[in-house]
Amino acid sequence: MNKLIISIDGPAGSGKQRIAKYISKKYNLYHLDSGILYRRLASIIIKKKINYKDNKSIQIFLSSIDFLSARSHLKLRNEKISKIASKIAIIYEVRKFINANQKAIVKKKLKSYKGCAVDGRDIGSKVFKNANIKLFIRVNSEIRAKRRHKQLIEQGEKSIYAQILKEINLRDKTDKNRLQSPLVVPRGAVIIDNSKKFLHTKTLIDQALHKIR
Ligand code: C5P
């Protein structure tokens, strides 16, 4: 049986995760949120007080571990971790380690699942270049900042809209302009506009995925 890989890329706060969850539930696929690996590494670096600007210390730490867990946790979604995750994601060794980690997870999961929906920034362009279906999620930064602001308030965190917008624009800039695997629309990707209600997005996804059946 052919195994299916669907890549879902897009900028911070574009709703990739929700889309990946919708697809994986609908088609019984394993969902891998690759961003959680960058977030988990960022959180360990903060806890261990490793200087995130010091590539050498990060490399030494990476050589001491084999694997990062992809288990999701709300604690990994705060703004400090988001910021550091995006900073360490520019380091070649970090990407190499996390890409190998992702491939190992997918390989293992494909033994029991018929496919995987993987979301991130470089999934269709780099990590799974041969993905069967590639999606790229688009939403302008103001709408993304508004959604993020609302989410933080609902989580009981402090949030200032102007600050969130500034941070989203900064993360976009870092993700798009880095040398290693910058955020790009992968060749052959279907662009999904997720700025309207999710019901609208679902219709676009269903149209893009009709070939699965
Ligand atoms: O998707 P999420 O916002 O959770 O990702 C956190 C950070 O990890 C992003 O800002 C991005 O810099 C980095 N990332 C990446 N490549 C991926 C997934 C995430 O560079 N495939």
PDB file of C-alpha atoms and ligand atoms in Angstrom:
ATOM      1  CA  MET A   1       0.000   0.000   0.000  1.00  0.00           C
ATOM      2  CA  ASN A   2       1.280   3.469  -0.843  1.00  0.00           C
ATOM      3  CA  LYS A   3       1.894   5.693   2.133  1.00  0.00           C
ATOM      4  CA  LEU A   4       0.724   9.266   2.010  1.00  0.00           C
ATOM      5  CA  ILE A   5       2.615  12.387   3.076  1.00  0.00           C
ATOM      6  CA  ILE A   6       0.880  15.751   3.138  1.00  0.00           C
ATOM      7  CA  SER A   7       2.997  18.809   3.840  1.00  0.00           C
ATOM      8  CA  ILE A   8       1.369  21.911   5.298  1.00  0.00           C
ATOM      9  CA  ASP A   9       3.627  24.963   5.386  1.00  0.00           C
ATOM     10  CA  GLY A  10       2.952  28.571   6.256  1.00  0.00           C
ATOM     11  CA  PRO A  11       4.009  31.497   8.440  1.00  0.00           C
ATOM     12  CA  ALA A  12       3.524  31.899  12.202  1.00  0.00           C
ATOM     13  CA  GLY A  13      -0.105  31.953  13.247  1.00  0.00           C
ATOM     14  CA  SER A  14      -1.471  30.974   9.831  1.00  0.00           C
ATOM     15  CA  GLY A  15      -3.530  28.133  11.318  1.00  0.00           C
ATOM     16  CA  LYS A  16      -1.402  25.299   9.848  1.00  0.00           C
ATOM     17  CA  GLN A  17      -1.848  23.284  12.976  1.00  0.00           C
ATOM     18  CA  ARG A  18      -5.622  23.420  12.953  1.00  0.00           C
ATOM     19  CA  ILE A  19      -5.596  22.538   9.252  1.00  0.00           C
ATOM     20  CA  ALA A  20      -3.189  19.628   9.829  1.00  0.00           C
ATOM     21  CA  LYS A  21      -5.412  18.369  12.652  1.00  0.00           C
ATOM     22  CA  TYR A  22      -8.501  18.600  10.447  1.00  0.00           C
ATOM     23  CA  ILE A  23      -6.789  16.654   7.640  1.00  0.00           C
ATOM     24  CA  SER A  24      -5.282  13.994   9.900  1.00  0.00           C
ATOM     25  CA  LYS A  25      -8.607  13.379  11.622  1.00  0.00           C
ATOM     26  CA  LYS A  26     -10.540  13.231   8.379  1.00  0.00           C
ATOM     27  CA  TYR A  27      -8.152  10.787   6.685  1.00  0.00           C
ATOM     28  CA  ASN A  28      -6.846   8.921   9.735  1.00  0.00           C
ATOM     29  CA  LEU A  29      -3.294  10.176   9.332  1.00  0.00           C
ATOM     30  CA  TYR A  30      -0.632  10.824  11.957  1.00  0.00           C
ATOM     31  CA  HIS A  31      -0.149  14.534  12.599  1.00  0.00           C
ATOM     32  CA  LEU A  32       3.372  15.802  13.163  1.00  0.00           C
ATOM     33  CA  ASP A  33       3.728  19.438  14.226  1.00  0.00           C
ATOM     34  CA  SER A  34       7.377  20.086  13.361  1.00  0.00           C
ATOM     35  CA  GLY A  35       7.333  23.463  15.131  1.00  0.00           C
ATOM     36  CA  ILE A  36       6.951  21.682  18.456  1.00  0.00           C
ATOM     37  CA  LEU A  37      10.452  20.206  18.014  1.00  0.00           C
ATOM     38  CA  TYR A  38      11.959  23.697  17.602  1.00  0.00           C
ATOM     39  CA  ARG A  39       9.896  24.834  20.579  1.00  0.00           C
ATOM     40  CA  ARG A  40      10.951  21.884  22.752  1.00  0.00           C
ATOM     41  CA  LEU A  41      14.621  22.518  21.937  1.00  0.00           C
ATOM     42  CA  ALA A  42      14.160  26.237  22.698  1.00  0.00           C
ATOM     43  CA  SER A  43      12.553  25.389  26.025  1.00  0.00           C
ATOM     44  CA  ILE A  44      15.427  23.050  27.019  1.00  0.00           C
ATOM     45  CA  ILE A  45      17.971  25.698  26.000  1.00  0.00           C
ATOM     46  CA  ILE A  46      16.221  28.261  28.202  1.00  0.00           C
ATOM     47  CA  LYS A  47      16.000  25.817  31.144  1.00  0.00           C
ATOM     48  CA  LYS A  48      19.646  24.788  30.851  1.00  0.00           C
ATOM     49  CA  LYS A  49      20.640  28.446  30.488  1.00  0.00           C
ATOM     50  CA  ILE A  50      22.490  27.738  27.236  1.00  0.00           C
ATOM     51  CA  ASN A  51      23.186  30.942  25.318  1.00  0.00           C
ATOM     52  CA  TYR A  52      20.927  30.661  22.240  1.00  0.00           C
ATOM     53  CA  LYS A  53      23.245  32.995  20.330  1.00  0.00           C
ATOM     54  CA  ASP A  54      26.193  30.655  20.892  1.00  0.00           C
ATOM     55  CA  ASN A  55      26.068  28.036  18.114  1.00  0.00           C
ATOM     56  CA  LYS A  56      28.932  26.052  19.623  1.00  0.00           C
ATOM     57  CA  SER A  57      27.148  25.505  22.965  1.00  0.00           C
ATOM     58  CA  ILE A  58      23.987  24.467  21.113  1.00  0.00           C
ATOM     59  CA  GLN A  59      25.980  22.016  18.982  1.00  0.00           C
ATOM     60  CA  ILE A  60      27.596  20.513  22.081  1.00  0.00           C
ATOM     61  CA  PHE A  61      24.189  20.098  23.656  1.00  0.00           C
ATOM     62  CA  LEU A  62      22.751  18.495  20.489  1.00  0.00           C
ATOM     63  CA  SER A  63      25.588  15.979  20.393  1.00  0.00           C
ATOM     64  CA  SER A  64      24.575  14.873  23.897  1.00  0.00           C
ATOM     65  CA  ILE A  65      21.001  13.900  22.943  1.00  0.00           C
ATOM     66  CA  ASP A  66      19.513  11.462  20.417  1.00  0.00           C
ATOM     67  CA  PHE A  67      15.956  12.515  20.082  1.00  0.00           C
ATOM     68  CA  LEU A  68      13.387  15.209  20.891  1.00  0.00           C
ATOM     69  CA  SER A  69       9.825  14.308  21.725  1.00  0.00           C
ATOM     70  CA  ALA A  70       7.144  15.717  19.403  1.00  0.00           C
ATOM     71  CA  ARG A  71       4.528  15.637  22.134  1.00  0.00           C
ATOM     72  CA  SER A  72       2.602  18.863  22.190  1.00  0.00           C
ATOM     73  CA  HIS A  73       2.277  20.981  25.321  1.00  0.00           C
ATOM     74  CA  LEU A  74       0.551  24.319  25.884  1.00  0.00           C
ATOM     75  CA  LYS A  75       3.563  25.489  27.927  1.00  0.00           C
ATOM     76  CA  LEU A  76       5.653  25.398  24.748  1.00  0.00           C
ATOM     77  CA  ARG A  77       3.424  27.988  23.089  1.00  0.00           C
ATOM     78  CA  ASN A  78       4.327  31.103  25.043  1.00  0.00           C
ATOM     79  CA  GLU A  79       5.858  34.144  23.363  1.00  0.00           C
ATOM     80  CA  LYS A  80       9.340  33.707  24.869  1.00  0.00           C
ATOM     81  CA  ILE A  81       9.653  30.184  23.483  1.00  0.00           C
ATOM     82  CA  SER A  82       8.203  31.294  20.110  1.00  0.00           C
ATOM     83  CA  LYS A  83      10.909  33.933  19.865  1.00  0.00           C
ATOM     84  CA  ILE A  84      13.848  31.694  20.831  1.00  0.00           C
ATOM     85  CA  ALA A  85      12.544  28.820  18.643  1.00  0.00           C
ATOM     86  CA  SER A  86      12.607  31.114  15.632  1.00  0.00           C
ATOM     87  CA  LYS A  87      16.154  32.309  16.533  1.00  0.00           C
ATOM     88  CA  ILE A  88      17.652  28.817  16.905  1.00  0.00           C
ATOM     89  CA  ALA A  89      15.861  27.669  13.730  1.00  0.00           C
ATOM     90  CA  ILE A  90      18.413  29.610  11.672  1.00  0.00           C
ATOM     91  CA  ILE A  91      21.261  27.343  12.866  1.00  0.00           C
ATOM     92  CA  TYR A  92      22.279  24.680  10.340  1.00  0.00           C
ATOM     93  CA  GLU A  93      23.039  22.001  12.985  1.00  0.00           C
ATOM     94  CA  VAL A  94      19.692  22.587  14.679  1.00  0.00           C
ATOM     95  CA  ARG A  95      17.815  22.094  11.400  1.00  0.00           C
ATOM     96  CA  LYS A  96      19.881  19.022  10.545  1.00  0.00           C
ATOM     97  CA  PHE A  97      19.117  17.457  13.927  1.00  0.00           C
ATOM     98  CA  ILE A  98      15.407  18.305  13.831  1.00  0.00           C
ATOM     99  CA  ASN A  99      14.989  17.193  10.202  1.00  0.00           C
ATOM    100  CA  ALA A 100      16.512  13.791  11.043  1.00  0.00           C
ATOM    101  CA  ASN A 101      14.265  13.643  14.111  1.00  0.00           C
ATOM    102  CA  GLN A 102      11.179  14.359  11.967  1.00  0.00           C
ATOM    103  CA  LYS A 103      12.114  11.736   9.387  1.00  0.00           C
ATOM    104  CA  ALA A 104      12.612   9.134  12.120  1.00  0.00           C
ATOM    105  CA  ILE A 105       9.204   9.934  13.657  1.00  0.00           C
ATOM    106  CA  VAL A 106       7.440   9.729  10.292  1.00  0.00           C
ATOM    107  CA  LYS A 107       9.199   6.472   9.378  1.00  0.00           C
ATOM    108  CA  LYS A 108       8.091   4.924  12.653  1.00  0.00           C
ATOM    109  CA  LYS A 109       4.520   6.200  12.414  1.00  0.00           C
ATOM    110  CA  LEU A 110       4.118   4.991   8.839  1.00  0.00           C
ATOM    111  CA  LYS A 111       4.363   1.436  10.174  1.00  0.00           C
ATOM    112  CA  SER A 112       0.970   1.839  11.810  1.00  0.00           C
ATOM    113  CA  TYR A 113      -0.625   4.759   9.931  1.00  0.00           C
ATOM    114  CA  LYS A 114      -1.431   4.970   6.231  1.00  0.00           C
ATOM    115  CA  GLY A 115       0.056   8.446   6.120  1.00  0.00           C
ATOM    116  CA  CYS A 116       1.261  11.574   7.884  1.00  0.00           C
ATOM    117  CA  ALA A 117       0.227  15.222   7.760  1.00  0.00           C
ATOM    118  CA  VAL A 118       3.284  17.284   8.677  1.00  0.00           C
ATOM    119  CA  ASP A 119       3.115  21.013   9.310  1.00  0.00           C
ATOM    120  CA  GLY A 120       5.960  23.504   9.465  1.00  0.00           C
ATOM    121  CA  ARG A 121       7.937  25.980   7.361  1.00  0.00           C
ATOM    122  CA  ASP A 122      10.136  23.789   5.154  1.00  0.00           C
ATOM    123  CA  ILE A 123       8.232  20.511   4.961  1.00  0.00           C
ATOM    124  CA  GLY A 124       7.258  20.595   1.279  1.00  0.00           C
ATOM    125  CA  SER A 125      10.366  22.499   0.200  1.00  0.00           C
ATOM    126  CA  LYS A 126      13.020  20.564   2.097  1.00  0.00           C
ATOM    127  CA  VAL A 127      12.167  17.825   4.623  1.00  0.00           C
ATOM    128  CA  PHE A 128       9.585  15.930   2.552  1.00  0.00           C
ATOM    129  CA  LYS A 129      10.239  17.264  -0.947  1.00  0.00           C
ATOM    130  CA  ASN A 130       8.411  14.246  -2.355  1.00  0.00           C
ATOM    131  CA  ALA A 131       5.231  14.784  -0.340  1.00  0.00           C
ATOM    132  CA  ASN A 132       2.199  13.534  -2.263  1.00  0.00           C
ATOM    133  CA  ILE A 133       0.258  16.720  -1.595  1.00  0.00           C
ATOM    134  CA  LYS A 134       1.707  20.086  -0.616  1.00  0.00           C
ATOM    135  CA  LEU A 135      -0.314  22.890   0.915  1.00  0.00           C
ATOM    136  CA  PHE A 136       0.828  26.420   1.694  1.00  0.00           C
ATOM    137  CA  ILE A 137      -1.334  28.434   4.093  1.00  0.00           C
ATOM    138  CA  ARG A 138      -1.693  32.169   3.593  1.00  0.00           C
ATOM    139  CA  VAL A 139      -3.161  34.819   5.937  1.00  0.00           C
ATOM    140  CA  ASN A 140      -2.016  38.461   6.245  1.00  0.00           C
ATOM    141  CA  SER A 141      -0.059  39.387   9.365  1.00  0.00           C
ATOM    142  CA  GLU A 142      -2.764  41.683  10.850  1.00  0.00           C
ATOM    143  CA  ILE A 143      -5.334  38.873  10.903  1.00  0.00           C
ATOM    144  CA  ARG A 144      -2.744  36.456  12.332  1.00  0.00           C
ATOM    145  CA  ALA A 145      -1.813  38.953  15.073  1.00  0.00           C
ATOM    146  CA  LYS A 146      -5.497  39.532  15.956  1.00  0.00           C
ATOM    147  CA  ARG A 147      -6.085  35.782  16.291  1.00  0.00           C
ATOM    148  CA  ARG A 148      -2.938  35.273  18.357  1.00  0.00           C
ATOM    149  CA  HIS A 149      -3.838  38.216  20.629  1.00  0.00           C
ATOM    150  CA  LYS A 150      -7.323  36.746  21.228  1.00  0.00           C
ATOM    151  CA  GLN A 151      -5.842  33.300  21.938  1.00  0.00           C
ATOM    152  CA  LEU A 152      -3.333  34.668  24.491  1.00  0.00           C
ATOM    153  CA  ILE A 153      -6.058  36.622  26.295  1.00  0.00           C
ATOM    154  CA  GLU A 154      -8.211  33.481  26.396  1.00  0.00           C
ATOM    155  CA  GLN A 155      -5.249  31.545  27.846  1.00  0.00           C
ATOM    156  CA  GLY A 156      -5.041  34.163  30.593  1.00  0.00           C
ATOM    157  CA  GLU A 157      -1.731  35.601  29.335  1.00  0.00           C
ATOM    158  CA  LYS A 158      -0.967  39.304  29.017  1.00  0.00           C
ATOM    159  CA  SER A 159      -1.090  40.537  25.453  1.00  0.00           C
ATOM    160  CA  ILE A 160      -0.771  43.845  23.604  1.00  0.00           C
ATOM    161  CA  TYR A 161      -1.958  43.660  19.991  1.00  0.00           C
ATOM    162  CA  ALA A 162       0.690  46.073  18.609  1.00  0.00           C
ATOM    163  CA  GLN A 163       3.435  44.050  20.286  1.00  0.00           C
ATOM    164  CA  ILE A 164       2.073  40.748  18.918  1.00  0.00           C
ATOM    165  CA  LEU A 165       1.917  42.216  15.397  1.00  0.00           C
ATOM    166  CA  LYS A 166       5.507  43.418  15.723  1.00  0.00           C
ATOM    167  CA  GLU A 167       6.661  39.970  16.880  1.00  0.00           C
ATOM    168  CA  ILE A 168       4.772  38.165  14.096  1.00  0.00           C
ATOM    169  CA  ASN A 169       6.335  40.467  11.494  1.00  0.00           C
ATOM    170  CA  LEU A 170       9.759  39.858  13.025  1.00  0.00           C
ATOM    171  CA  ARG A 171       9.292  36.063  12.992  1.00  0.00           C
ATOM    172  CA  ASP A 172       8.110  36.244   9.365  1.00  0.00           C
ATOM    173  CA  LYS A 173      11.220  38.227   8.482  1.00  0.00           C
ATOM    174  CA  THR A 174      13.521  35.752  10.275  1.00  0.00           C
ATOM    175  CA  ASP A 175      11.750  32.717   8.746  1.00  0.00           C
ATOM    176  CA  LYS A 176      11.726  34.130   5.196  1.00  0.00           C
ATOM    177  CA  ASN A 177      15.226  35.566   5.111  1.00  0.00           C
ATOM    178  CA  ARG A 178      17.320  32.892   6.824  1.00  0.00           C
ATOM    179  CA  LEU A 179      19.902  31.076   4.737  1.00  0.00           C
ATOM    180  CA  GLN A 180      18.887  27.587   5.908  1.00  0.00           C
ATOM    181  CA  SER A 181      15.524  26.447   4.516  1.00  0.00           C
ATOM    182  CA  PRO A 182      13.763  29.806   4.381  1.00  0.00           C
ATOM    183  CA  LEU A 183       9.973  29.876   4.396  1.00  0.00           C
ATOM    184  CA  VAL A 184       8.951  29.648   0.717  1.00  0.00           C
ATOM    185  CA  VAL A 185       5.930  28.373  -1.184  1.00  0.00           C
ATOM    186  CA  PRO A 186       7.097  24.855  -2.142  1.00  0.00           C
ATOM    187  CA  ARG A 187       7.061  24.000  -5.831  1.00  0.00           C
ATOM    188  CA  GLY A 188       3.739  22.390  -6.708  1.00  0.00           C
ATOM    189  CA  ALA A 189       1.995  23.541  -3.519  1.00  0.00           C
ATOM    190  CA  VAL A 190      -1.684  24.477  -3.464  1.00  0.00           C
ATOM    191  CA  ILE A 191      -2.132  27.845  -1.753  1.00  0.00           C
ATOM    192  CA  ILE A 192      -4.911  27.895   0.835  1.00  0.00           C
ATOM    193  CA  ASP A 193      -6.278  31.242   1.993  1.00  0.00           C
ATOM    194  CA  ASN A 194      -7.107  30.866   5.698  1.00  0.00           C
ATOM    195  CA  SER A 195      -8.182  34.465   6.376  1.00  0.00           C
ATOM    196  CA  LYS A 196     -11.902  33.770   6.434  1.00  0.00           C
ATOM    197  CA  LYS A 197     -13.996  31.475   8.644  1.00  0.00           C
ATOM    198  CA  PHE A 198     -12.666  27.930   9.094  1.00  0.00           C
ATOM    199  CA  LEU A 199     -15.709  26.554   7.272  1.00  0.00           C
ATOM    200  CA  HIS A 200     -14.457  28.378   4.160  1.00  0.00           C
ATOM    201  CA  THR A 201     -10.936  27.013   4.660  1.00  0.00           C
ATOM    202  CA  LYS A 202     -12.305  23.478   5.024  1.00  0.00           C
ATOM    203  CA  THR A 203     -13.964  23.770   1.597  1.00  0.00           C
ATOM    204  CA  LEU A 204     -10.650  24.864   0.045  1.00  0.00           C
ATOM    205  CA  ILE A 205      -8.834  21.971   1.727  1.00  0.00           C
ATOM    206  CA  ASP A 206     -11.445  19.437   0.669  1.00  0.00           C
ATOM    207  CA  GLN A 207     -11.073  20.670  -2.921  1.00  0.00           C
ATOM    208  CA  ALA A 208      -7.286  20.434  -2.732  1.00  0.00           C
ATOM    209  CA  LEU A 209      -7.426  16.937  -1.265  1.00  0.00           C
ATOM    210  CA  HIS A 210     -10.116  15.456  -3.515  1.00  0.00           C
ATOM    211  CA  LYS A 211      -7.457  13.356  -5.247  1.00  0.00           C
ATOM    212  CA  ILE A 212      -6.836  11.365  -2.055  1.00  0.00           C
ATOM    213  CA  ARG A 213     -10.046   9.445  -2.671  1.00  0.00           C
TER     214      ARG A 213
HETATM  215  O1  C5P B   1       5.124  26.528  13.817  1.00  0.00           O
HETATM  216  P1  C5P B   1       5.636  27.160  15.087  1.00  0.00           P
HETATM  217  O2  C5P B   1       5.293  28.611  15.182  1.00  0.00           O
HETATM  218  O3  C5P B   1       5.247  26.391  16.295  1.00  0.00           O
HETATM  219  O4  C5P B   1       7.231  27.061  14.984  1.00  0.00           O
HETATM  220  C1  C5P B   1       8.087  27.698  15.915  1.00  0.00           C
HETATM  221  C2  C5P B   1       9.321  28.214  15.183  1.00  0.00           C
HETATM  222  O5  C5P B   1      10.077  27.104  14.709  1.00  0.00           O
HETATM  223  C3  C5P B   1       9.007  29.050  13.936  1.00  0.00           C
HETATM  224  O6  C5P B   1       8.990  30.440  14.176  1.00  0.00           O
HETATM  225  C4  C5P B   1      10.099  28.714  12.965  1.00  0.00           C
HETATM  226  O7  C5P B   1      11.155  29.630  13.051  1.00  0.00           O
HETATM  227  C5  C5P B   1      10.604  27.353  13.422  1.00  0.00           C
HETATM  228  N1  C5P B   1      10.220  26.300  12.496  1.00  0.00           N
HETATM  229  C6  C5P B   1      11.015  26.073  11.406  1.00  0.00           C
HETATM  230  N2  C5P B   1      10.754  25.033  10.568  1.00  0.00           N
HETATM  231  C7  C5P B   1       9.708  24.229  10.780  1.00  0.00           C
HETATM  232  C8  C5P B   1       8.850  24.449  11.879  1.00  0.00           C
HETATM  233  C9  C5P B   1       9.126  25.515  12.719  1.00  0.00           C
HETATM  234  O8  C5P B   1      11.974  26.799  11.190  1.00  0.00           O
HETATM  235  N3  C5P B   1       9.499  23.196   9.945  1.00  0.00           N
END
